[in-house]
PDB file of N, CA and C in Angstrom:
ATOM      1  N   LEU R   1     -46.841 -56.948 -17.739  1.00 89.00           N
ATOM      2  CA  LEU R   1     -47.256 -56.614 -16.392  1.00 89.00           C
ATOM      3  C   LEU R   1     -48.750 -56.862 -16.201  1.00 89.00           C
ATOM      4  N   THR R   2     -49.091 -57.313 -15.040  1.00 92.00           N
ATOM      5  CA  THR R   2     -50.508 -57.458 -14.716  1.00 92.00           C
ATOM      6  C   THR R   2     -51.057 -56.082 -14.318  1.00 92.00           C
ATOM      7  N   PRO R   3     -52.361 -55.904 -14.336  1.00 90.00           N
ATOM      8  CA  PRO R   3     -52.921 -54.632 -13.854  1.00 90.00           C
ATOM      9  C   PRO R   3     -52.517 -54.330 -12.408  1.00 90.00           C
ATOM     10  N   MET R   4     -52.389 -55.358 -11.598  1.00 93.00           N
ATOM     11  CA  MET R   4     -52.000 -55.154 -10.207  1.00 93.00           C
ATOM     12  C   MET R   4     -50.563 -54.637 -10.117  1.00 93.00           C
ATOM     13  N   GLU R   5     -49.651 -55.222 -10.914  1.00 95.00           N
ATOM     14  CA  GLU R   5     -48.261 -54.768 -10.929  1.00 95.00           C
ATOM     15  C   GLU R   5     -48.156 -53.345 -11.470  1.00 95.00           C
ATOM     16  N   LEU R   6     -48.876 -53.076 -12.536  1.00 94.00           N
ATOM     17  CA  LEU R   6     -48.863 -51.744 -13.144  1.00 94.00           C
ATOM     18  C   LEU R   6     -49.368 -50.700 -12.149  1.00 94.00           C
ATOM     19  N   HIS R   7     -50.454 -51.022 -11.471  1.00 92.00           N
ATOM     20  CA  HIS R   7     -50.999 -50.102 -10.473  1.00 92.00           C
ATOM     21  C   HIS R   7     -50.016 -49.909  -9.319  1.00 92.00           C
ATOM     22  N   GLY R   8     -49.364 -50.964  -8.911  1.00 93.00           N
ATOM     23  CA  GLY R   8     -48.379 -50.860  -7.833  1.00 93.00           C
ATOM     24  C   GLY R   8     -47.211 -49.954  -8.197  1.00 93.00           C
ATOM     25  N   ARG R   9     -46.769 -50.005  -9.436  1.00 95.00           N
ATOM     26  CA  ARG R   9     -45.636 -49.193  -9.895  1.00 95.00           C
ATOM     27  C   ARG R   9     -46.009 -47.737 -10.144  1.00 95.00           C
ATOM     28  N   HIS R  10     -47.241 -47.490 -10.527  1.00 94.00           N
ATOM     29  CA  HIS R  10     -47.650 -46.147 -10.943  1.00 94.00           C
ATOM     30  C   HIS R  10     -48.937 -45.706 -10.242  1.00 94.00           C
ATOM     31  N   LYS R  11     -49.080 -46.054  -8.981  1.00 89.00           N
ATOM     32  CA  LYS R  11     -50.318 -45.821  -8.240  1.00 89.00           C
ATOM     33  C   LYS R  11     -50.746 -44.355  -8.257  1.00 89.00           C
ATOM     34  N   GLU R  12     -49.859 -43.455  -7.931  1.00 90.00           N
ATOM     35  CA  GLU R  12     -50.239 -42.046  -7.847  1.00 90.00           C
ATOM     36  C   GLU R  12     -50.764 -41.523  -9.181  1.00 90.00           C
ATOM     37  N   PHE R  13     -50.064 -41.857 -10.258  1.00 91.00           N
ATOM     38  CA  PHE R  13     -50.494 -41.418 -11.588  1.00 91.00           C
ATOM     39  C   PHE R  13     -51.822 -42.056 -11.980  1.00 91.00           C
ATOM     40  N   LEU R  14     -51.931 -43.374 -11.831  1.00 88.00           N
ATOM     41  CA  LEU R  14     -53.147 -44.078 -12.239  1.00 88.00           C
ATOM     42  C   LEU R  14     -54.344 -43.671 -11.384  1.00 88.00           C
ATOM     43  N   ASP R  15     -54.114 -43.362 -10.123  1.00 86.00           N
ATOM     44  CA  ASP R  15     -55.218 -42.927  -9.261  1.00 86.00           C
ATOM     45  C   ASP R  15     -55.752 -41.562  -9.667  1.00 86.00           C
ATOM     46  N   SER R  16     -54.983 -40.827 -10.466  1.00 88.00           N
ATOM     47  CA  SER R  16     -55.434 -39.507 -10.909  1.00 88.00           C
ATOM     48  C   SER R  16     -56.219 -39.569 -12.222  1.00 88.00           C
ATOM     49  N   LEU R  17     -56.238 -40.730 -12.875  1.00 90.00           N
ATOM     50  CA  LEU R  17     -56.932 -40.878 -14.156  1.00 90.00           C
ATOM     51  C   LEU R  17     -58.323 -41.466 -13.968  1.00 90.00           C
ATOM     52  N   PRO R  18     -59.317 -40.901 -14.625  1.00 91.00           N
ATOM     53  CA  PRO R  18     -60.639 -41.546 -14.573  1.00 91.00           C
ATOM     54  C   PRO R  18     -60.629 -42.818 -15.428  1.00 91.00           C
ATOM     55  N   ILE R  19     -61.040 -43.913 -14.821  1.00 91.00           N
ATOM     56  CA  ILE R  19     -61.056 -45.211 -15.505  1.00 91.00           C
ATOM     57  C   ILE R  19     -62.421 -45.845 -15.280  1.00 91.00           C
ATOM     58  N   HIS R  20     -63.035 -46.303 -16.355  1.00 94.00           N
ATOM     59  CA  HIS R  20     -64.320 -46.997 -16.244  1.00 94.00           C
ATOM     60  C   HIS R  20     -64.172 -48.376 -16.894  1.00 94.00           C
ATOM     61  N   VAL R  21     -64.534 -49.395 -16.152  1.00 95.00           N
ATOM     62  CA  VAL R  21     -64.437 -50.776 -16.618  1.00 95.00           C
ATOM     63  C   VAL R  21     -65.843 -51.332 -16.777  1.00 95.00           C
ATOM     64  N   VAL R  22     -66.096 -51.968 -17.909  1.00 96.00           N
ATOM     65  CA  VAL R  22     -67.363 -52.663 -18.135  1.00 96.00           C
ATOM     66  C   VAL R  22     -67.023 -54.140 -18.312  1.00 96.00           C
ATOM     67  N   TRP R  23     -67.590 -54.993 -17.459  1.00 96.00           N
ATOM     68  CA  TRP R  23     -67.264 -56.421 -17.472  1.00 96.00           C
ATOM     69  C   TRP R  23     -68.535 -57.223 -17.673  1.00 96.00           C
ATOM     70  N   GLY R  24     -68.439 -58.285 -18.448  1.00 96.00           N
ATOM     71  CA  GLY R  24     -69.574 -59.179 -18.649  1.00 96.00           C
ATOM     72  C   GLY R  24     -69.687 -60.195 -17.528  1.00 96.00           C
ATOM     73  N   ASP R  25     -70.888 -60.355 -16.988  1.00 96.00           N
ATOM     74  CA  ASP R  25     -71.082 -61.276 -15.869  1.00 96.00           C
ATOM     75  C   ASP R  25     -70.955 -62.745 -16.269  1.00 96.00           C
ATOM     76  N   GLU R  26     -70.992 -63.014 -17.576  1.00 96.00           N
ATOM     77  CA  GLU R  26     -70.852 -64.399 -18.048  1.00 96.00           C
ATOM     78  C   GLU R  26     -69.564 -64.586 -18.855  1.00 96.00           C
ATOM     79  N   ASP R  27     -68.571 -63.751 -18.602  1.00 97.00           N
ATOM     80  CA  ASP R  27     -67.277 -63.851 -19.288  1.00 97.00           C
ATOM     81  C   ASP R  27     -66.630 -65.191 -18.937  1.00 97.00           C
ATOM     82  N   LYS R  28     -66.423 -66.027 -19.945  1.00 97.00           N
ATOM     83  CA  LYS R  28     -65.798 -67.334 -19.732  1.00 97.00           C
ATOM     84  C   LYS R  28     -64.287 -67.280 -19.931  1.00 97.00           C
ATOM     85  N   VAL R  29     -63.782 -66.228 -20.582  1.00 97.00           N
ATOM     86  CA  VAL R  29     -62.345 -66.090 -20.825  1.00 97.00           C
ATOM     87  C   VAL R  29     -61.653 -65.581 -19.556  1.00 97.00           C
ATOM     88  N   ILE R  30     -62.199 -64.519 -18.979  1.00 95.00           N
ATOM     89  CA  ILE R  30     -61.692 -63.985 -17.713  1.00 95.00           C
ATOM     90  C   ILE R  30     -62.906 -63.779 -16.800  1.00 95.00           C
ATOM     91  N   PRO R  31     -63.327 -64.828 -16.113  1.00 96.00           N
ATOM     92  CA  PRO R  31     -64.515 -64.738 -15.266  1.00 96.00           C
ATOM     93  C   PRO R  31     -64.388 -63.657 -14.187  1.00 96.00           C
ATOM     94  N   ILE R  32     -65.512 -63.115 -13.817  1.00 94.00           N
ATOM     95  CA  ILE R  32     -65.581 -62.028 -12.847  1.00 94.00           C
ATOM     96  C   ILE R  32     -64.961 -62.419 -11.502  1.00 94.00           C
ATOM     97  N   GLU R  33     -64.893 -63.712 -11.212  1.00 95.00           N
ATOM     98  CA  GLU R  33     -64.323 -64.179  -9.939  1.00 95.00           C
ATOM     99  C   GLU R  33     -62.803 -64.201  -9.950  1.00 95.00           C
ATOM    100  N   TRP R  34     -62.178 -64.027 -11.096  1.00 95.00           N
ATOM    101  CA  TRP R  34     -60.719 -64.123 -11.182  1.00 95.00           C
ATOM    102  C   TRP R  34     -60.042 -62.882 -10.620  1.00 95.00           C
ATOM    103  N   GLN R  35     -58.728 -62.966 -10.516  1.00 95.00           N
ATOM    104  CA  GLN R  35     -57.932 -61.960  -9.828  1.00 95.00           C
ATOM    105  C   GLN R  35     -58.050 -60.552 -10.423  1.00 95.00           C
ATOM    106  N   VAL R  36     -57.940 -60.402 -11.736  1.00 94.00           N
ATOM    107  CA  VAL R  36     -57.962 -59.066 -12.343  1.00 94.00           C
ATOM    108  C   VAL R  36     -59.313 -58.378 -12.143  1.00 94.00           C
ATOM    109  N   PRO R  37     -60.439 -58.996 -12.501  1.00 93.00           N
ATOM    110  CA  PRO R  37     -61.704 -58.301 -12.254  1.00 93.00           C
ATOM    111  C   PRO R  37     -61.963 -58.046 -10.774  1.00 93.00           C
ATOM    112  N   LYS R  38     -61.535 -58.948  -9.908  1.00 94.00           N
ATOM    113  CA  LYS R  38     -61.704 -58.714  -8.476  1.00 94.00           C
ATOM    114  C   LYS R  38     -60.897 -57.493  -8.041  1.00 94.00           C
ATOM    115  N   PHE R  39     -59.683 -57.372  -8.546  1.00 93.00           N
ATOM    116  CA  PHE R  39     -58.827 -56.222  -8.234  1.00 93.00           C
ATOM    117  C   PHE R  39     -59.471 -54.926  -8.707  1.00 93.00           C
ATOM    118  N   LEU R  40     -59.960 -54.917  -9.949  1.00 92.00           N
ATOM    119  CA  LEU R  40     -60.594 -53.718 -10.494  1.00 92.00           C
ATOM    120  C   LEU R  40     -61.864 -53.364  -9.726  1.00 92.00           C
ATOM    121  N   ASN R  41     -62.626 -54.371  -9.342  1.00 91.00           N
ATOM    122  CA  ASN R  41     -63.832 -54.134  -8.558  1.00 91.00           C
ATOM    123  C   ASN R  41     -63.480 -53.545  -7.187  1.00 91.00           C
ATOM    124  N   GLU R  42     -62.426 -54.056  -6.565  1.00 91.00           N
ATOM    125  CA  GLU R  42     -61.981 -53.511  -5.275  1.00 91.00           C
ATOM    126  C   GLU R  42     -61.553 -52.053  -5.425  1.00 91.00           C
ATOM    127  N   LEU R  43     -60.848 -51.724  -6.510  1.00 89.00           N
ATOM    128  CA  LEU R  43     -60.459 -50.331  -6.751  1.00 89.00           C
ATOM    129  C   LEU R  43     -61.689 -49.449  -6.873  1.00 89.00           C
ATOM    130  N   SER R  44     -62.701 -49.944  -7.552  1.00 90.00           N
ATOM    131  CA  SER R  44     -63.902 -49.131  -7.776  1.00 90.00           C
ATOM    132  C   SER R  44     -64.683 -48.900  -6.486  1.00 90.00           C
ATOM    133  N   LYS R  45     -64.514 -49.757  -5.512  1.00 89.00           N
ATOM    134  CA  LYS R  45     -65.246 -49.626  -4.253  1.00 89.00           C
ATOM    135  C   LYS R  45     -64.426 -48.897  -3.194  1.00 89.00           C
ATOM    136  N   GLY R  46     -63.167 -48.583  -3.512  1.00 78.00           N
ATOM    137  CA  GLY R  46     -62.298 -47.934  -2.542  1.00 78.00           C
ATOM    138  C   GLY R  46     -62.505 -46.433  -2.470  1.00 78.00           C
ATOM    139  N   ASP R  47     -61.586 -45.779  -1.806  1.00 76.00           N
ATOM    140  CA  ASP R  47     -61.641 -44.329  -1.639  1.00 76.00           C
ATOM    141  C   ASP R  47     -61.379 -43.580  -2.932  1.00 76.00           C
ATOM    142  N   ASN R  48     -60.799 -44.266  -3.898  1.00 67.00           N
ATOM    143  CA  ASN R  48     -60.441 -43.634  -5.168  1.00 67.00           C
ATOM    144  C   ASN R  48     -61.670 -43.547  -6.064  1.00 67.00           C
ATOM    145  N   ASN R  49     -62.185 -42.358  -6.259  1.00 68.00           N
ATOM    146  CA  ASN R  49     -63.351 -42.178  -7.115  1.00 68.00           C
ATOM    147  C   ASN R  49     -63.001 -42.192  -8.592  1.00 68.00           C
ATOM    148  N   ALA R  50     -61.727 -42.287  -8.944  1.00 85.00           N
ATOM    149  CA  ALA R  50     -61.328 -42.255 -10.349  1.00 85.00           C
ATOM    150  C   ALA R  50     -61.684 -43.552 -11.064  1.00 85.00           C
ATOM    151  N   VAL R  51     -61.801 -44.659 -10.333  1.00 89.00           N
ATOM    152  CA  VAL R  51     -62.092 -45.953 -10.944  1.00 89.00           C
ATOM    153  C   VAL R  51     -63.540 -46.332 -10.676  1.00 89.00           C
ATOM    154  N   THR R  52     -64.267 -46.641 -11.750  1.00 92.00           N
ATOM    155  CA  THR R  52     -65.621 -47.153 -11.619  1.00 92.00           C
ATOM    156  C   THR R  52     -65.725 -48.440 -12.429  1.00 92.00           C
ATOM    157  N   MET R  53     -66.667 -49.283 -12.037  1.00 94.00           N
ATOM    158  CA  MET R  53     -66.839 -50.560 -12.734  1.00 94.00           C
ATOM    159  C   MET R  53     -68.304 -50.912 -12.777  1.00 94.00           C
ATOM    160  N   ASP R  54     -68.778 -51.295 -13.955  1.00 95.00           N
ATOM    161  CA  ASP R  54     -70.127 -51.821 -14.129  1.00 95.00           C
ATOM    162  C   ASP R  54     -70.027 -53.260 -14.611  1.00 95.00           C
ATOM    163  N   VAL R  55     -70.822 -54.110 -14.031  1.00 95.00           N
ATOM    164  CA  VAL R  55     -70.931 -55.485 -14.496  1.00 95.00           C
ATOM    165  C   VAL R  55     -72.273 -55.582 -15.205  1.00 95.00           C
ATOM    166  N   VAL R  56     -72.218 -55.923 -16.490  1.00 94.00           N
ATOM    167  CA  VAL R  56     -73.433 -56.026 -17.290  1.00 94.00           C
ATOM    168  C   VAL R  56     -73.608 -57.466 -17.755  1.00 94.00           C
ATOM    169  N   HIS R  57     -74.807 -57.801 -18.151  1.00 94.00           N
ATOM    170  CA  HIS R  57     -75.075 -59.157 -18.633  1.00 94.00           C
ATOM    171  C   HIS R  57     -74.386 -59.354 -19.976  1.00 94.00           C
ATOM    172  N   GLY R  58     -73.511 -60.347 -20.058  1.00 95.00           N
ATOM    173  CA  GLY R  58     -72.818 -60.644 -21.303  1.00 95.00           C
ATOM    174  C   GLY R  58     -71.549 -61.427 -21.050  1.00 95.00           C
ATOM    175  N   GLY R  59     -70.854 -61.716 -22.138  1.00 96.00           N
ATOM    176  CA  GLY R  59     -69.640 -62.503 -22.068  1.00 96.00           C
ATOM    177  C   GLY R  59     -68.384 -61.656 -22.181  1.00 96.00           C
ATOM    178  N   HIS R  60     -67.356 -62.234 -22.806  1.00 96.00           N
ATOM    179  CA  HIS R  60     -66.045 -61.600 -22.882  1.00 96.00           C
ATOM    180  C   HIS R  60     -66.032 -60.377 -23.799  1.00 96.00           C
ATOM    181  N   VAL R  61     -66.838 -60.388 -24.838  1.00 96.00           N
ATOM    182  CA  VAL R  61     -66.865 -59.275 -25.796  1.00 96.00           C
ATOM    183  C   VAL R  61     -68.196 -58.537 -25.621  1.00 96.00           C
ATOM    184  N   VAL R  62     -68.385 -58.024 -24.430  1.00 95.00           N
ATOM    185  CA  VAL R  62     -69.671 -57.463 -24.046  1.00 95.00           C
ATOM    186  C   VAL R  62     -70.059 -56.254 -24.899  1.00 95.00           C
ATOM    187  N   PHE R  63     -69.093 -55.523 -25.438  1.00 95.00           N
ATOM    188  CA  PHE R  63     -69.427 -54.367 -26.273  1.00 95.00           C
ATOM    189  C   PHE R  63     -70.046 -54.796 -27.605  1.00 95.00           C
ATOM    190  N   ASP R  64     -69.711 -55.990 -28.068  1.00 96.00           N
ATOM    191  CA  ASP R  64     -70.349 -56.524 -29.277  1.00 96.00           C
ATOM    192  C   ASP R  64     -71.647 -57.261 -28.939  1.00 96.00           C
ATOM    193  N   GLU R  65     -71.627 -57.992 -27.835  1.00 96.00           N
ATOM    194  CA  GLU R  65     -72.775 -58.812 -27.460  1.00 96.00           C
ATOM    195  C   GLU R  65     -73.948 -57.988 -26.937  1.00 96.00           C
ATOM    196  N   ARG R  66     -73.657 -56.974 -26.166  1.00 94.00           N
ATOM    197  CA  ARG R  66     -74.684 -56.163 -25.504  1.00 94.00           C
ATOM    198  C   ARG R  66     -74.353 -54.676 -25.656  1.00 94.00           C
ATOM    199  N   PRO R  67     -74.346 -54.175 -26.894  1.00 96.00           N
ATOM    200  CA  PRO R  67     -73.921 -52.778 -27.098  1.00 96.00           C
ATOM    201  C   PRO R  67     -74.791 -51.765 -26.371  1.00 96.00           C
ATOM    202  N   GLU R  68     -76.075 -52.036 -26.247  1.00 96.00           N
ATOM    203  CA  GLU R  68     -76.940 -51.068 -25.556  1.00 96.00           C
ATOM    204  C   GLU R  68     -76.530 -50.923 -24.095  1.00 96.00           C
ATOM    205  N   ASP R  69     -76.276 -52.050 -23.443  1.00 95.00           N
ATOM    206  CA  ASP R  69     -75.901 -52.025 -22.025  1.00 95.00           C
ATOM    207  C   ASP R  69     -74.500 -51.466 -21.818  1.00 95.00           C
ATOM    208  N   SER R  70     -73.543 -51.975 -22.589  1.00 95.00           N
ATOM    209  CA  SER R  70     -72.157 -51.547 -22.382  1.00 95.00           C
ATOM    210  C   SER R  70     -71.945 -50.096 -22.820  1.00 95.00           C
ATOM    211  N   ASN R  71     -72.498 -49.714 -23.950  1.00 95.00           N
ATOM    212  CA  ASN R  71     -72.365 -48.322 -24.387  1.00 95.00           C
ATOM    213  C   ASN R  71     -73.149 -47.386 -23.478  1.00 95.00           C
ATOM    214  N   GLY R  72     -74.294 -47.841 -22.986  1.00 96.00           N
ATOM    215  CA  GLY R  72     -75.051 -47.045 -22.027  1.00 96.00           C
ATOM    216  C   GLY R  72     -74.259 -46.797 -20.758  1.00 96.00           C
ATOM    217  N   SER R  73     -73.528 -47.816 -20.325  1.00 96.00           N
ATOM    218  CA  SER R  73     -72.673 -47.669 -19.153  1.00 96.00           C
ATOM    219  C   SER R  73     -71.582 -46.634 -19.405  1.00 96.00           C
ATOM    220  N   MET R  74     -70.957 -46.714 -20.572  1.00 96.00           N
ATOM    221  CA  MET R  74     -69.895 -45.754 -20.917  1.00 96.00           C
ATOM    222  C   MET R  74     -70.460 -44.340 -21.037  1.00 96.00           C
ATOM    223  N   LEU R  75     -71.618 -44.192 -21.670  1.00 96.00           N
ATOM    224  CA  LEU R  75     -72.212 -42.859 -21.830  1.00 96.00           C
ATOM    225  C   LEU R  75     -72.591 -42.250 -20.480  1.00 96.00           C
ATOM    226  N   SER R  76     -73.125 -43.057 -19.588  1.00 94.00           N
ATOM    227  CA  SER R  76     -73.454 -42.559 -18.246  1.00 94.00           C
ATOM    228  C   SER R  76     -72.193 -42.105 -17.522  1.00 94.00           C
ATOM    229  N   TRP R  77     -71.133 -42.897 -17.633  1.00 94.00           N
ATOM    230  CA  TRP R  77     -69.863 -42.547 -16.996  1.00 94.00           C
ATOM    231  C   TRP R  77     -69.296 -41.254 -17.590  1.00 94.00           C
ATOM    232  N   LEU R  78     -69.310 -41.139 -18.920  1.00 94.00           N
ATOM    233  CA  LEU R  78     -68.809 -39.917 -19.557  1.00 94.00           C
ATOM    234  C   LEU R  78     -69.632 -38.705 -19.139  1.00 94.00           C
ATOM    235  N   HIS R  79     -70.936 -38.889 -19.038  1.00 93.00           N
ATOM    236  CA  HIS R  79     -71.801 -37.795 -18.587  1.00 93.00           C
ATOM    237  C   HIS R  79     -71.447 -37.382 -17.155  1.00 93.00           C
ATOM    238  N   SER R  80     -71.165 -38.360 -16.304  1.00 89.00           N
ATOM    239  CA  SER R  80     -70.808 -38.037 -14.919  1.00 89.00           C
ATOM    240  C   SER R  80     -69.479 -37.281 -14.865  1.00 89.00           C
ATOM    241  N   LEU R  81     -68.548 -37.598 -15.770  1.00 87.00           N
ATOM    242  CA  LEU R  81     -67.276 -36.861 -15.827  1.00 87.00           C
ATOM    243  C   LEU R  81     -67.524 -35.426 -16.240  1.00 87.00           C
ATOM    244  N   LYS R  82     -68.385 -35.239 -17.222  1.00 80.00           N
ATOM    245  CA  LYS R  82     -68.708 -33.896 -17.697  1.00 80.00           C
ATOM    246  C   LYS R  82     -69.336 -33.078 -16.573  1.00 80.00           C
ATOM    247  N   MET R  83     -70.222 -33.701 -15.809  1.00 76.00           N
ATOM    248  CA  MET R  83     -70.905 -32.983 -14.735  1.00 76.00           C
ATOM    249  C   MET R  83     -69.928 -32.589 -13.624  1.00 76.00           C
ATOM    250  N   THR R  84     -68.926 -33.420 -13.345  1.00 73.00           N
ATOM    251  CA  THR R  84     -67.972 -33.090 -12.276  1.00 73.00           C
ATOM    252  C   THR R  84     -66.951 -32.064 -12.723  1.00 73.00           C
ATOM    253  N   SER R  85     -66.787 -31.892 -14.032  1.00 67.00           N
ATOM    254  CA  SER R  85     -65.801 -30.916 -14.515  1.00 67.00           C
ATOM    255  C   SER R  85     -66.381 -29.524 -14.622  1.00 67.00           C
ATOM    256  N   ASN R  86     -67.699 -29.392 -14.529  1.00 62.00           N
ATOM    257  CA  ASN R  86     -68.341 -28.058 -14.622  1.00 62.00           C
ATOM    258  C   ASN R  86     -68.299 -27.328 -13.314  1.00 62.00           C
TER     259      ASN R  86
END
C-alpha cells in the first residue's frame, strides 16, 4: 500500500497519531516533488496537527548524512509533544 492508500483506509486512526517526517531536500531516490512527500507535506499543512514535516538539507539517508539537522528536528518535535502532554 502507498501512504495515500493507507491513510485513506485508516484516516481516523492515523490522524490520532503524532507523526513527524524528516525529508532531505536533495533526495534523489524519492525527490521532494514526488507524490509521497507532497502528500505528507500537505498533511502537515492541513488541519491535522498530528502530522509535522521538516525538510532539511541532505539526500535520501538524511539521518546518516546530516545527523545534527535530522536528529535536531526529531528532538524538537519530541520536546513539543512533551510540552503538549503536560
